[in-house]
Amino acid sequence: MIPFFNYSELFKQNQSEYLKIIEDVCSRGAFILQSDLEEFEKNAAEFINVKNFIGVANGTDAIWLGLKAAGIEKGDEIILPSHTYVASPAALHFVGARPVLTECGDDNMIDINDIEHRINEKTKAIMPVQINGRCCDMEAIYNIASKYNLQIFEDSAQAFGAKYNNRFAGTFGLFGTFSFYPAKLLGCFGDGGALVTNDDDLAKKVRLLRDHGRSQSGEVVEWGFNSRLDNLQAAILNFKLKSYPNDITRRRDIAMQYNNGLKDIKELILPPPPAYKPYFDVYQNYELRAEKRNELKIYLESEGIKTIIQWAGSPVHSFDKLGFKNISLPKTDSFFNKCLMLPINMTLSNDDVNKIILKINKFYE
Ligand SMILES: *Cc1c(COP(=O)(O)O)cnc(C)c1O
């Protein structure tokens, strides 16, 4: 059996270190806004070269806290791809803004050519989603945003450590957000997230918003919420961050193996292989397009290989119960008829990868 993601095996890989961390943090009674969080925030900020890294309760909160701090409000419109998690438009919904959805481009990211004609006087920002551990074409997005005087907010939940032109995902616009959900690139043992920004004023607002509007001295200075990253989760993340560069290398290595083993199958369109310029991909997922996708998925399952269709097969514009009605995004629909994610994670062995490659080749023979 090759599971899509092996949560318990990942824990067991470093079990004794994790148990030591849990014992240390708990015996110090250091649970909320403590030194481990501060250290993680400092180290993670250095890692992606950003001024402010603020731990929050999860990646969804990170987006809407950022939107609130940026002053996004009822009636504002924000442009984002339909190929994203429902969390991205939900964050917009809860500040009263309208999500304006775009097509998915050939690189599976926001379709650069489907942004400009959706801009109007209500548009406040473009929210690229750095999906699958890859950055969007940030130069093109930056040029459009500058031309129309729009902000850029990055949902980089899936792209911690990814780069474009040597700049890290999350650091291109006014703010960027990350998720530390257990199956994410850098995962904790529950929910966790972060907002990053080079704007000190925005950072100050988000720090207030995440902790009941309380200033450093504990004085309540405005209305706030409770959305803090647990100190225990931060301690785990701080430990994992040390070996994170190795994780990235391993993921890129698996992606290269997939690329070499599958590139001659004409029924497949593979994601871009690891390349240094201008993209540096970290492969949260290995998402390809496959002819006879459903049959391939069933075949692999019968061979003990679990694959997943992202977002359970539903792009955001298909959620009619959320008010998305009569939205025509044919490129995205056709993508969702073919897309499939192969296992890529830190418990996958080279034998596993070879088996997956072999079976896929066998299926198309
Ligand atoms: C995981 C994810 C989120 C939400 O993060 P949570 O920590 O689960 O709240 C948002 N956007 C994208 C693209 C994601 O993959």
CSV table of C-alpha atoms and ligand atoms in Angstrom, one decimal:
chain,number,residue,atom,x,y,z
A,1,MET,CA,0.0,0.0,0.0
A,2,ILE,CA,1.2,3.5,-0.8
A,3,PRO,CA,-1.0,6.0,1.0
A,4,PHE,CA,-1.4,9.5,-0.4
A,5,PHE,CA,-0.1,10.9,2.9
A,6,ASN,CA,1.1,9.0,5.9
A,7,TYR,CA,0.4,11.1,9.0
A,8,SER,CA,1.4,8.6,11.6
A,9,GLU,CA,4.6,7.5,9.8
A,10,LEU,CA,5.7,11.1,9.5
A,11,PHE,CA,5.4,11.4,13.3
A,12,LYS,CA,7.3,8.2,13.9
A,13,GLN,CA,10.2,9.4,11.8
A,14,ASN,CA,11.2,11.7,14.6
A,15,GLN,CA,9.0,10.4,17.5
A,16,SER,CA,11.5,10.7,20.3
A,17,GLU,CA,12.4,14.3,19.4
A,18,TYR,CA,8.8,15.3,19.2
A,19,LEU,CA,8.0,13.7,22.6
A,20,LYS,CA,10.9,15.6,24.1
A,21,ILE,CA,9.6,18.9,22.7
A,22,ILE,CA,6.1,18.2,24.0
A,23,GLU,CA,7.4,17.3,27.4
A,24,ASP,CA,9.6,20.4,27.5
A,25,VAL,CA,6.9,22.8,26.5
A,26,CYS,CA,4.2,21.3,28.7
A,27,SER,CA,6.4,21.1,31.8
A,28,ARG,CA,7.3,24.7,31.3
A,29,GLY,CA,3.6,25.4,31.1
A,30,ALA,CA,4.4,27.5,28.0
A,31,PHE,CA,1.2,27.4,26.0
A,32,ILE,CA,0.1,30.8,24.7
A,33,LEU,CA,2.3,33.5,23.1
A,34,GLN,CA,5.5,32.2,24.6
A,35,SER,CA,9.2,32.1,23.7
A,36,ASP,CA,8.9,29.1,21.3
A,37,LEU,CA,6.4,31.1,19.2
A,38,GLU,CA,8.7,34.1,19.2
A,39,GLU,CA,11.7,32.0,18.1
A,40,PHE,CA,9.7,30.2,15.4
A,41,GLU,CA,8.5,33.6,14.1
A,42,LYS,CA,12.1,34.9,14.1
A,43,ASN,CA,13.6,31.9,12.4
A,44,ALA,CA,10.8,31.5,9.8
A,45,ALA,CA,11.0,35.3,9.0
A,46,GLU,CA,14.7,34.8,8.3
A,47,PHE,CA,14.1,31.7,6.3
A,48,ILE,CA,11.9,33.5,3.8
A,49,ASN,CA,13.5,36.9,4.1
A,50,VAL,CA,10.5,38.9,5.4
A,51,LYS,CA,10.3,41.6,8.1
A,52,ASN,CA,7.3,40.3,9.9
A,53,PHE,CA,6.2,36.7,10.4
A,54,ILE,CA,3.1,36.4,12.6
A,55,GLY,CA,1.8,33.0,13.8
A,56,VAL,CA,-1.9,32.6,13.7
A,57,ALA,CA,-4.4,29.8,14.3
A,58,ASN,CA,-4.6,28.5,10.7
A,59,GLY,CA,-4.1,29.5,7.1
A,60,THR,CA,-7.7,30.6,6.6
A,61,ASP,CA,-7.6,33.0,9.5
A,62,ALA,CA,-4.3,34.4,8.2
A,63,ILE,CA,-6.1,35.5,5.0
A,64,TRP,CA,-9.0,37.2,6.6
A,65,LEU,CA,-7.0,38.8,9.3
A,66,GLY,CA,-4.8,40.2,6.5
A,67,LEU,CA,-7.8,41.4,4.6
A,68,LYS,CA,-9.3,43.1,7.7
A,69,ALA,CA,-6.0,44.7,8.5
A,70,ALA,CA,-5.6,45.9,4.9
A,71,GLY,CA,-9.1,47.6,5.2
A,72,ILE,CA,-10.9,45.4,2.7
A,73,GLU,CA,-14.6,45.8,3.3
A,74,LYS,CA,-18.1,45.3,1.9
A,75,GLY,CA,-18.4,46.0,-1.8
A,76,ASP,CA,-14.7,45.5,-2.5
A,77,GLU,CA,-13.8,43.0,-5.2
A,78,ILE,CA,-10.7,40.8,-5.2
A,79,ILE,CA,-9.6,38.7,-8.2
A,80,LEU,CA,-8.4,35.1,-7.5
A,81,PRO,CA,-8.3,31.8,-9.4
A,82,SER,CA,-11.2,29.3,-9.2
A,83,HIS,CA,-8.6,26.5,-8.8
A,84,THR,CA,-8.1,27.1,-5.0
A,85,TYR,CA,-9.3,25.8,-1.7
A,86,VAL,CA,-12.7,27.2,-0.6
A,87,ALA,CA,-10.8,28.8,2.3
A,88,SER,CA,-9.5,31.6,0.0
A,89,PRO,CA,-12.9,32.9,-1.2
A,90,ALA,CA,-14.4,32.2,2.3
A,91,ALA,CA,-11.9,34.6,3.9
A,92,LEU,CA,-13.1,37.3,1.4
A,93,HIS,CA,-16.7,36.5,2.1
A,94,PHE,CA,-16.2,37.1,5.9
A,95,VAL,CA,-14.9,40.6,5.3
A,96,GLY,CA,-17.8,41.3,2.9
A,97,ALA,CA,-15.7,41.4,-0.2
A,98,ARG,CA,-16.7,39.7,-3.5
A,99,PRO,CA,-14.5,36.9,-4.9
A,100,VAL,CA,-14.0,37.4,-8.6
A,101,LEU,CA,-12.9,34.1,-10.1
A,102,THR,CA,-10.5,33.5,-13.0
A,103,GLU,CA,-9.4,30.6,-15.2
A,104,CYS,CA,-6.6,28.3,-14.5
A,105,GLY,CA,-3.6,28.8,-16.9
A,106,ASP,CA,-1.5,26.2,-18.7
A,107,ASP,CA,0.8,26.1,-15.6
A,108,ASN,CA,-2.2,25.2,-13.4
A,109,MET,CA,-1.9,28.6,-11.7
A,110,ILE,CA,-4.0,31.8,-12.0
A,111,ASP,CA,-4.4,32.5,-15.8
A,112,ILE,CA,-2.5,35.7,-16.3
A,113,ASN,CA,-4.6,36.5,-19.4
A,114,ASP,CA,-7.8,36.3,-17.5
A,115,ILE,CA,-7.2,39.0,-14.9
A,116,GLU,CA,-7.2,42.4,-16.6
A,117,HIS,CA,-10.7,42.3,-18.1
A,118,ARG,CA,-12.2,41.5,-14.7
A,119,ILE,CA,-10.9,44.7,-13.1
A,120,ASN,CA,-13.3,47.5,-12.4
A,121,GLU,CA,-13.6,50.5,-10.0
A,122,LYS,CA,-14.5,48.1,-7.1
A,123,THR,CA,-11.4,45.9,-7.6
A,124,LYS,CA,-9.0,46.4,-4.7
A,125,ALA,CA,-6.5,43.5,-5.1
A,126,ILE,CA,-5.3,40.5,-7.0
A,127,MET,CA,-4.9,37.4,-4.8
A,128,PRO,CA,-2.7,34.9,-6.6
A,129,VAL,CA,-2.8,31.4,-5.1
A,130,GLN,CA,0.7,29.9,-5.0
A,131,ILE,CA,-0.6,26.4,-5.5
A,132,ASN,CA,1.2,23.0,-5.3
A,133,GLY,CA,4.4,24.7,-4.0
A,134,ARG,CA,4.8,26.9,-7.1
A,135,CYS,CA,4.7,30.7,-7.5
A,136,CYS,CA,2.5,32.3,-10.1
A,137,ASP,CA,4.1,34.5,-12.8
A,138,MET,CA,4.6,37.3,-10.2
A,139,GLU,CA,6.2,39.7,-12.7
A,140,ALA,CA,3.0,39.6,-14.8
A,141,ILE,CA,0.8,40.0,-11.8
A,142,TYR,CA,2.9,42.8,-10.4
A,143,ASN,CA,2.7,44.6,-13.8
A,144,ILE,CA,-1.1,44.4,-13.9
A,145,ALA,CA,-1.4,45.4,-10.2
A,146,SER,CA,0.8,48.5,-10.8
A,147,LYS,CA,-1.0,49.5,-13.9
A,148,TYR,CA,-4.4,49.6,-12.1
A,149,ASN,CA,-3.1,50.5,-8.6
A,150,LEU,CA,-4.2,47.3,-7.0
A,151,GLN,CA,-2.8,45.5,-4.0
A,152,ILE,CA,-1.4,42.0,-4.2
A,153,PHE,CA,-2.3,39.5,-1.4
A,154,GLU,CA,-0.8,36.1,-1.7
A,155,ASP,CA,-2.5,32.9,-0.6
A,156,SER,CA,0.8,31.0,-0.3
A,157,ALA,CA,-0.7,28.3,2.0
A,158,GLN,CA,0.9,25.6,-0.2
A,159,ALA,CA,4.2,27.3,-1.0
A,160,PHE,CA,6.4,27.8,2.0
A,161,GLY,CA,10.0,28.2,0.6
A,162,ALA,CA,8.9,28.4,-3.0
A,163,LYS,CA,10.6,31.2,-5.0
A,164,TYR,CA,10.2,33.3,-8.1
A,165,ASN,CA,13.2,35.3,-9.3
A,166,ASN,CA,14.9,34.5,-6.0
A,167,ARG,CA,12.0,36.1,-4.0
A,168,PHE,CA,10.0,33.9,-1.6
A,169,ALA,CA,6.3,33.1,-2.0
A,170,GLY,CA,4.3,35.3,0.4
A,171,THR,CA,6.7,38.3,0.2
A,172,PHE,CA,5.5,39.9,-3.1
A,173,GLY,CA,2.5,41.9,-2.1
A,174,LEU,CA,1.2,43.7,0.9
A,175,PHE,CA,0.8,40.4,2.7
A,176,GLY,CA,1.1,36.7,2.2
A,177,THR,CA,-0.3,33.7,4.2
A,178,PHE,CA,0.8,30.2,5.1
A,179,SER,CA,-0.9,27.1,6.5
A,180,PHE,CA,0.8,24.6,8.7
A,181,TYR,CA,-2.0,22.0,8.4
A,182,PRO,CA,-0.4,18.6,9.0
A,183,ALA,CA,-0.3,17.6,5.3
A,184,LYS,CA,1.2,20.9,4.2
A,185,LEU,CA,4.9,21.3,3.3
A,186,LEU,CA,5.7,22.4,6.8
A,187,GLY,CA,3.0,20.8,8.9
A,188,CYS,CA,2.3,20.8,12.6
A,189,PHE,CA,0.2,18.5,14.8
A,190,GLY,CA,-3.1,20.2,14.2
A,191,ASP,CA,-4.1,23.6,12.8
A,192,GLY,CA,-1.6,26.4,12.4
A,193,GLY,CA,-0.9,29.3,10.0
A,194,ALA,CA,1.0,32.6,9.6
A,195,LEU,CA,0.7,36.0,7.9
A,196,VAL,CA,3.9,37.6,6.6
A,197,THR,CA,4.4,41.2,5.6
A,198,ASN,CA,7.1,43.8,5.1
A,199,ASP,CA,4.7,46.5,6.1
A,200,ASP,CA,5.2,47.2,9.8
A,201,ASP,CA,1.9,49.0,10.2
A,202,LEU,CA,-0.1,46.1,8.8
A,203,ALA,CA,2.0,43.7,11.0
A,204,LYS,CA,1.0,45.8,14.1
A,205,LYS,CA,-2.7,45.6,13.2
A,206,VAL,CA,-2.5,41.8,12.6
A,207,ARG,CA,-0.8,41.3,16.0
A,208,LEU,CA,-3.6,43.2,17.7
A,209,LEU,CA,-6.3,41.4,15.7
A,210,ARG,CA,-4.9,37.9,16.6
A,211,ASP,CA,-4.9,38.6,20.3
A,212,HIS,CA,-8.1,40.3,21.4
A,213,GLY,CA,-6.9,43.8,20.3
A,214,ARG,CA,-4.4,43.8,23.1
A,215,SER,CA,-1.1,45.7,22.8
A,216,GLN,CA,2.2,44.3,23.9
A,217,SER,CA,1.6,45.8,27.4
A,218,GLY,CA,-1.7,44.0,27.6
A,219,GLU,CA,-3.9,47.1,27.1
A,220,VAL,CA,-7.0,46.6,25.0
A,221,VAL,CA,-6.7,49.2,22.2
A,222,GLU,CA,-9.2,47.9,19.6
A,223,TRP,CA,-11.7,45.1,18.9
A,224,GLY,CA,-9.9,41.9,18.1
A,225,PHE,CA,-10.2,38.1,17.8
A,226,ASN,CA,-8.5,35.1,19.2
A,227,SER,CA,-6.3,33.6,16.5
A,228,ARG,CA,-3.0,32.7,17.9
A,229,LEU,CA,-0.6,29.9,16.8
A,230,ASP,CA,-0.2,27.6,19.9
A,231,ASN,CA,3.2,27.7,21.4
A,232,LEU,CA,3.4,23.9,21.4
A,233,GLN,CA,2.7,23.9,17.6
A,234,ALA,CA,5.3,26.6,17.2
A,235,ALA,CA,7.9,24.5,19.0
A,236,ILE,CA,7.2,21.6,16.7
A,237,LEU,CA,7.4,23.8,13.7
A,238,ASN,CA,10.7,25.4,14.9
A,239,PHE,CA,12.2,21.9,15.2
A,240,LYS,CA,10.9,20.9,11.7
A,241,LEU,CA,12.2,24.2,10.2
A,242,LYS,CA,15.8,23.1,10.8
A,243,SER,CA,15.6,20.2,8.4
A,244,TYR,CA,13.2,21.9,6.0
A,245,PRO,CA,15.8,22.7,3.4
A,246,ASN,CA,16.4,18.9,3.2
A,247,ASP,CA,12.6,18.3,2.8
A,248,ILE,CA,12.6,20.7,-0.1
A,249,THR,CA,15.5,19.0,-1.8
A,250,ARG,CA,13.8,15.6,-1.4
A,251,ARG,CA,10.5,16.8,-2.8
A,252,ARG,CA,12.2,18.3,-5.8
A,253,ASP,CA,14.1,15.1,-6.2
A,254,ILE,CA,10.8,13.1,-6.2
A,255,ALA,CA,9.4,15.5,-8.8
A,256,MET,CA,12.4,15.0,-11.0
A,257,GLN,CA,12.0,11.2,-10.7
A,258,TYR,CA,8.3,11.5,-11.7
A,259,ASN,CA,9.3,13.8,-14.6
A,260,ASN,CA,11.9,11.5,-16.0
A,261,GLY,CA,9.7,8.4,-15.5
A,262,LEU,CA,6.5,9.8,-17.0
A,263,LYS,CA,7.6,12.4,-19.5
A,264,ASP,CA,7.2,10.1,-22.5
A,265,ILE,CA,3.6,9.2,-21.9
A,266,LYS,CA,1.7,11.3,-24.4
A,267,GLU,CA,-1.6,11.0,-22.5
A,268,LEU,CA,-0.1,13.0,-19.6
A,269,ILE,CA,0.7,16.7,-19.1
A,270,LEU,CA,3.1,16.9,-16.3
A,271,PRO,CA,3.7,19.9,-14.0
A,272,PRO,CA,6.9,21.9,-14.8
A,273,PRO,CA,10.0,20.0,-13.7
A,274,PRO,CA,12.3,21.5,-11.0
A,275,ALA,CA,14.1,24.5,-12.7
A,276,TYR,CA,16.1,27.2,-11.1
A,277,LYS,CA,15.1,30.2,-13.1
A,278,PRO,CA,12.9,32.1,-12.5
A,279,TYR,CA,10.9,29.5,-10.6
A,280,PHE,CA,12.0,27.5,-7.6
A,281,ASP,CA,9.2,25.0,-6.9
A,282,VAL,CA,8.9,23.1,-3.7
A,283,TYR,CA,6.2,20.6,-4.7
A,284,GLN,CA,3.5,20.6,-2.1
A,285,ASN,CA,1.7,18.5,-4.6
A,286,TYR,CA,2.6,16.8,-7.9
A,287,GLU,CA,-0.5,17.6,-9.9
A,288,LEU,CA,-0.7,16.4,-13.5
A,289,ARG,CA,-3.3,16.2,-16.2
A,290,ALA,CA,-4.2,12.7,-17.5
A,291,GLU,CA,-6.3,11.3,-20.3
A,292,LYS,CA,-8.7,8.6,-18.9
A,293,ARG,CA,-8.1,10.2,-15.4
A,294,ASN,CA,-10.9,8.3,-13.6
A,295,GLU,CA,-9.8,4.9,-15.0
A,296,LEU,CA,-6.2,5.7,-14.1
A,297,LYS,CA,-7.2,6.6,-10.5
A,298,ILE,CA,-9.2,3.4,-10.1
A,299,TYR,CA,-6.4,1.3,-11.7
A,300,LEU,CA,-3.7,2.8,-9.3
A,301,GLU,CA,-6.0,2.2,-6.3
A,302,SER,CA,-6.4,-1.5,-7.3
A,303,GLU,CA,-2.6,-1.6,-7.3
A,304,GLY,CA,-2.5,-0.1,-3.8
A,305,ILE,CA,-1.6,3.4,-4.8
A,306,LYS,CA,-3.7,6.2,-3.5
A,307,THR,CA,-4.1,9.4,-5.5
A,308,ILE,CA,-6.2,12.4,-4.9
A,309,ILE,CA,-8.2,14.9,-7.1
A,310,GLN,CA,-7.5,18.3,-5.5
A,311,TRP,CA,-10.5,20.0,-3.7
A,312,ALA,CA,-12.4,16.7,-4.1
A,313,GLY,CA,-12.7,17.6,-7.8
A,314,SER,CA,-14.6,20.8,-7.3
A,315,PRO,CA,-13.2,24.3,-8.3
A,316,VAL,CA,-14.7,27.2,-6.4
A,317,HIS,CA,-17.0,28.3,-9.2
A,318,SER,CA,-18.9,25.0,-9.0
A,319,PHE,CA,-20.2,25.8,-5.5
A,320,ASP,CA,-23.6,27.1,-6.4
A,321,LYS,CA,-24.7,26.9,-2.7
A,322,LEU,CA,-22.2,29.6,-2.0
A,323,GLY,CA,-23.7,31.8,-4.6
A,324,PHE,CA,-21.5,31.0,-7.5
A,325,LYS,CA,-24.0,30.7,-10.3
A,326,ASN,CA,-23.7,30.6,-14.1
A,327,ILE,CA,-20.0,31.3,-14.0
A,328,SER,CA,-18.3,30.0,-17.2
A,329,LEU,CA,-14.7,28.9,-16.7
A,330,PRO,CA,-14.3,26.2,-19.4
A,331,LYS,CA,-10.5,26.0,-19.1
A,332,THR,CA,-10.8,25.3,-15.4
A,333,ASP,CA,-13.6,22.8,-16.0
A,334,SER,CA,-11.5,20.9,-18.5
A,335,PHE,CA,-8.6,21.0,-16.0
A,336,PHE,CA,-10.8,19.4,-13.4
A,337,ASN,CA,-11.8,16.6,-15.7
A,338,LYS,CA,-8.2,15.6,-16.0
A,339,CYS,CA,-6.2,16.6,-12.9
A,340,LEU,CA,-4.8,14.1,-10.5
A,341,MET,CA,-2.3,14.4,-7.7
A,342,LEU,CA,0.3,11.6,-7.2
A,343,PRO,CA,1.8,11.0,-3.7
A,344,ILE,CA,4.7,13.3,-2.9
A,345,ASN,CA,5.8,13.6,0.7
A,346,MET,CA,8.6,12.8,3.2
A,347,THR,CA,7.6,9.2,3.9
A,348,LEU,CA,7.6,8.2,0.2
A,349,SER,CA,10.6,5.9,-0.7
A,350,ASN,CA,12.4,5.8,-4.0
A,351,ASP,CA,10.9,2.3,-4.4
A,352,ASP,CA,7.4,3.7,-3.9
A,353,VAL,CA,8.1,6.4,-6.6
A,354,ASN,CA,9.4,3.7,-9.0
A,355,LYS,CA,6.4,1.5,-8.4
A,356,ILE,CA,4.0,4.4,-9.1
A,357,ILE,CA,6.0,5.3,-12.3
A,358,LEU,CA,5.9,1.7,-13.4
A,359,LYS,CA,2.2,1.2,-12.9
A,360,ILE,CA,1.3,4.4,-14.7
A,361,ASN,CA,3.4,3.4,-17.7
A,362,LYS,CA,1.7,0.0,-17.6
A,363,PHE,CA,-1.7,1.6,-17.6
A,364,TYR,CA,-1.1,3.5,-20.7
A,365,GLU,CA,0.7,0.7,-22.6
B,1,LIG,C1,-4.6,24.7,3.1
B,1,LIG,C2,-5.0,25.9,2.3
B,1,LIG,C3,-5.7,27.0,2.9
B,1,LIG,C4,-6.2,27.0,4.3
B,1,LIG,O1,-5.3,26.7,5.3
B,1,LIG,P1,-5.8,26.1,6.7
B,1,LIG,O2,-4.6,26.1,7.6
B,1,LIG,O3,-6.4,24.7,6.5
B,1,LIG,O4,-6.9,27.0,7.2
B,1,LIG,C5,-5.9,28.1,2.2
B,1,LIG,N1,-5.6,28.1,0.9
B,1,LIG,C6,-5.0,27.1,0.3
B,1,LIG,C7,-4.6,27.2,-1.2
B,1,LIG,C8,-4.7,26.0,1.0
B,1,LIG,O5,-4.1,24.9,0.3
